[in-house]
Short mmCIF file of N, CA and C in Angstrom, two decimals:
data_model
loop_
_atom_site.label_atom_id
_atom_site.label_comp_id
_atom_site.label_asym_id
_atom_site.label_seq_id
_atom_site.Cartn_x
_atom_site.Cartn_y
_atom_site.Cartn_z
N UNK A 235 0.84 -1.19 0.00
CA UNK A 235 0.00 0.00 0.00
C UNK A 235 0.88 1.24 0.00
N UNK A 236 0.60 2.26 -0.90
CA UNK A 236 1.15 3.15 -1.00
C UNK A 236 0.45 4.60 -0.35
N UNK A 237 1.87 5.06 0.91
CA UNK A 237 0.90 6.51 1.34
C UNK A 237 0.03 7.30 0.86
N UNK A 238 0.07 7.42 -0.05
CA UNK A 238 -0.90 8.65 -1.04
C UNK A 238 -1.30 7.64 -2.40
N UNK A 239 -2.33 7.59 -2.89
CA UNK A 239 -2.68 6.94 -4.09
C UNK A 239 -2.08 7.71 -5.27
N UNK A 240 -1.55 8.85 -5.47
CA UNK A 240 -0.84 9.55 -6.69
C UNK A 240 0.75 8.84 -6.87
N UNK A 241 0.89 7.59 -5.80
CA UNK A 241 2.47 7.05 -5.82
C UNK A 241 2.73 6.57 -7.65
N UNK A 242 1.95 5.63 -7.92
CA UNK A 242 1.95 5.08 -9.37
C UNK A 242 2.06 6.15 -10.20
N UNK A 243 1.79 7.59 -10.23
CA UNK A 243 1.70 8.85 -11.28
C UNK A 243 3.03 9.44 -11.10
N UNK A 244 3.99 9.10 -10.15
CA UNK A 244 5.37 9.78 -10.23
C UNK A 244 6.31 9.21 -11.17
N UNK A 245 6.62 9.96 -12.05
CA UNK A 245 7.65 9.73 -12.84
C UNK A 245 9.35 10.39 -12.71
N UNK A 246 8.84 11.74 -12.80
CA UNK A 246 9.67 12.73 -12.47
C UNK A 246 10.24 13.09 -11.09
N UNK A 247 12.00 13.77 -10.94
CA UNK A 247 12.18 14.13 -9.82
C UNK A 247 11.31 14.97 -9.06
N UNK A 248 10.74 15.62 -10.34
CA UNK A 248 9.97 16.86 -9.48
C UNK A 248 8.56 16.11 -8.90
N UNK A 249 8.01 15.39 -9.82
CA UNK A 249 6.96 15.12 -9.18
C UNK A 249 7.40 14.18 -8.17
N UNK A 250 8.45 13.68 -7.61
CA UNK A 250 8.79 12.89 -6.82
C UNK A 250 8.77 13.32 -5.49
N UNK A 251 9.36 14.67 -5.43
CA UNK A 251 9.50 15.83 -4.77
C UNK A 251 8.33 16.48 -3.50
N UNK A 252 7.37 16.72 -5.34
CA UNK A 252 6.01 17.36 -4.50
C UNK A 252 4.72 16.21 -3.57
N UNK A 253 5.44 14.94 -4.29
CA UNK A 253 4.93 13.69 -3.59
C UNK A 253 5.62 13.42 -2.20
N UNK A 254 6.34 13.49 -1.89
CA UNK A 254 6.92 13.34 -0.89
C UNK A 254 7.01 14.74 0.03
N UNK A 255 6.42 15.58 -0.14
CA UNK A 255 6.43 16.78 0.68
C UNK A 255 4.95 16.28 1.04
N UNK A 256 4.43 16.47 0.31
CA UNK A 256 2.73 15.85 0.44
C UNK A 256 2.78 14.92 1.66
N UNK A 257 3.23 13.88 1.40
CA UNK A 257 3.25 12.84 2.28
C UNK A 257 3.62 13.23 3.76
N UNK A 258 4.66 14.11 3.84
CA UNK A 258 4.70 14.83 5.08
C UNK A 258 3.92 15.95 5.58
N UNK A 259 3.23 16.09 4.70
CA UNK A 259 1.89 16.79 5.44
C UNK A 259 0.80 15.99 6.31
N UNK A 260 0.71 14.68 6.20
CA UNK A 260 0.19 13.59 6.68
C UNK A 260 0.89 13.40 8.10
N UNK A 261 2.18 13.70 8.06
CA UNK A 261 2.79 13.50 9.59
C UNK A 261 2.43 14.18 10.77
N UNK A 262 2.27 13.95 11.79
CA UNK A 262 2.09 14.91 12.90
C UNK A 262 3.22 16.46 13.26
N UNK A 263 2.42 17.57 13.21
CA UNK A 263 3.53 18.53 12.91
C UNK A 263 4.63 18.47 14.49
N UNK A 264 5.38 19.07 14.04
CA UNK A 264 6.64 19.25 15.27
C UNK A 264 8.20 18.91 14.45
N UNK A 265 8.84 18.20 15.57
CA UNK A 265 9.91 17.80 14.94
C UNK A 265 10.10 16.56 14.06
N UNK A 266 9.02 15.70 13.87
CA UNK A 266 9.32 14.58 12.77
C UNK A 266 8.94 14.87 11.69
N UNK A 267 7.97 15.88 11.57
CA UNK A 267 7.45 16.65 10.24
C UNK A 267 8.92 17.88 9.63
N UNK A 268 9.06 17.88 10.49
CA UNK A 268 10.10 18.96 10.13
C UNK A 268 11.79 18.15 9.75
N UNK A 269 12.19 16.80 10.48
CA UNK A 269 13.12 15.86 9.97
C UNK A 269 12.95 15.43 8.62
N UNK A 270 11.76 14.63 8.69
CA UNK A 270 11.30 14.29 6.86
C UNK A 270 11.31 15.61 5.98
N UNK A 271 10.73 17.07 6.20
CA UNK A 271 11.37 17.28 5.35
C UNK A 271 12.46 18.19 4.69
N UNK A 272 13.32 17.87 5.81
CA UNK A 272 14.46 18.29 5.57
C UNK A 272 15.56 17.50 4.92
N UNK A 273 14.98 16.45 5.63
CA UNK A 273 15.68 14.51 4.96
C UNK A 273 15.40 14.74 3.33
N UNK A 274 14.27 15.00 3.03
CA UNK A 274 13.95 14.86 1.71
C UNK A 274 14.66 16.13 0.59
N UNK A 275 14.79 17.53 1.40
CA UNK A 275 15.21 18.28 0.86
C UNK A 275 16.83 18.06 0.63
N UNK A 276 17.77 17.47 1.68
CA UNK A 276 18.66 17.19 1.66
C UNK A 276 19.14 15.74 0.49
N UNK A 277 18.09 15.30 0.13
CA UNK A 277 18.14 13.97 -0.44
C UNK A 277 18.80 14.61 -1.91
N UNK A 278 17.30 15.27 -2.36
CA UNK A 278 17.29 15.98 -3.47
C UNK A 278 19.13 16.89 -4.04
N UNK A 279 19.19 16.94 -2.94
CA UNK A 279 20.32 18.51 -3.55
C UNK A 279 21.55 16.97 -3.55
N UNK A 280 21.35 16.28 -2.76
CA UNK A 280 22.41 15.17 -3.41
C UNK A 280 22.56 14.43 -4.21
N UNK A 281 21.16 14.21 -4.74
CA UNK A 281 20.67 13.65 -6.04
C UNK A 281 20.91 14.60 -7.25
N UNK A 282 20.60 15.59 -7.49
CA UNK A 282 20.35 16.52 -8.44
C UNK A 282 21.30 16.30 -9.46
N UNK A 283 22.61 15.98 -9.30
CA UNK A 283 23.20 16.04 -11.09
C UNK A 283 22.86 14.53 -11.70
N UNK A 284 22.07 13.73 -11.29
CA UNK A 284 21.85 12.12 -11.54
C UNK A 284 21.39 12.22 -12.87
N UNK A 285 21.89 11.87 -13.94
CA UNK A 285 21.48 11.97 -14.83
C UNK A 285 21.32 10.59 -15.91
N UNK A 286 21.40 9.18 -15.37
CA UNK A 286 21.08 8.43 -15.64
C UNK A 286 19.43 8.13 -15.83
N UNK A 287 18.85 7.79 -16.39
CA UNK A 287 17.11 7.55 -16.32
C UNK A 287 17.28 6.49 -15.64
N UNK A 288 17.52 5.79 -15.68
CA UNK A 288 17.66 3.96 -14.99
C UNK A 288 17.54 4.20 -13.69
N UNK A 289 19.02 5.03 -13.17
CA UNK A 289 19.23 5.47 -11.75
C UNK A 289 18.41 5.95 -11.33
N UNK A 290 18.18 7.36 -11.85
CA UNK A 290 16.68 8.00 -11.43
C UNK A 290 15.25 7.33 -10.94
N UNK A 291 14.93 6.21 -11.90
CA UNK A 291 13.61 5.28 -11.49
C UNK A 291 14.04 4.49 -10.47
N UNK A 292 15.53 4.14 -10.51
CA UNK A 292 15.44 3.38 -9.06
C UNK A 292 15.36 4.03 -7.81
N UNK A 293 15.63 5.29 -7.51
CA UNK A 293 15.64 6.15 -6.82
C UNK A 293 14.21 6.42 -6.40
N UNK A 294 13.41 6.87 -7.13
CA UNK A 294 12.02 7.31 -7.47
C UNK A 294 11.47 6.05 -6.56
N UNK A 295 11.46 4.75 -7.45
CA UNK A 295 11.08 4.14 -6.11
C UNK A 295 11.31 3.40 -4.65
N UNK A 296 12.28 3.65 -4.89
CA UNK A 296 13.29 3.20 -3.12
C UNK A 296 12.34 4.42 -2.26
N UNK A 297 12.85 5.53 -2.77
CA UNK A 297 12.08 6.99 -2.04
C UNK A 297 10.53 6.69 -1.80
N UNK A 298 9.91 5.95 -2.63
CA UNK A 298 8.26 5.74 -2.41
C UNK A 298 8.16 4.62 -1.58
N UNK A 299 8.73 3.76 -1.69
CA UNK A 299 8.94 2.35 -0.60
C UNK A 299 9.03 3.30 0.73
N UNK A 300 9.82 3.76 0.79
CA UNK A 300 10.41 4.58 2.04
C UNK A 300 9.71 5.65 2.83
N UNK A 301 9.04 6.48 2.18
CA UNK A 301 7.93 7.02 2.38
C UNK A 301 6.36 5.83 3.00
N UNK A 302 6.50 4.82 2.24
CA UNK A 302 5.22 3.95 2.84
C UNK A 302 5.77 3.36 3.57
N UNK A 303 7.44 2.94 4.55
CA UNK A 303 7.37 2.27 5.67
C UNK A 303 7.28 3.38 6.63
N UNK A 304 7.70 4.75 6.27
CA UNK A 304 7.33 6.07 7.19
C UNK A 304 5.80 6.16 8.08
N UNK A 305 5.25 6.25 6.75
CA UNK A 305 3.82 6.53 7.10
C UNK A 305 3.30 5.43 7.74
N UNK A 306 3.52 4.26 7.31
CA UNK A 306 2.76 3.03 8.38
C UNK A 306 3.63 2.87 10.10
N UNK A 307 4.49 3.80 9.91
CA UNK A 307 5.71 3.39 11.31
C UNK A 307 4.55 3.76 12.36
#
């Protein structure tokens, strides 16, 4: 089961992005809302010159796996 039903519509970093910010809107606010997404912002800026497509989709979904053991924790 995937946190948000828009998981299957991500293709893109970006939409990967605004999916996973999303998803932390679902979290309880304070400091774990504010870890995820900083985790995620930090992910991104380390990701960013990836310019493989292959790499990228594996990424895309490790990050969505990861996000749905979040949300069920």
């Amino acid at each position: 089961m995937c946190p948000l039903p828009e998981a299957e519509l991500v293709r893109s970093s970006v939409q990967l992005y605004r999916y996973l910010l999303r998803c932390c809107r679902r979290l309880p606010p304070g400091p774990v809302r504010q870890h995820y997404r900083h985790a995620i912002r930090q992910s991104f800026k380390v990701h960013a010159d990836e310019d493989d497509p292959e790499r990228i989709q594996q990424i895309i979904k490790r990050a969505i796996e990861d996000a749905d053991w979040v949300m069920n924790k």
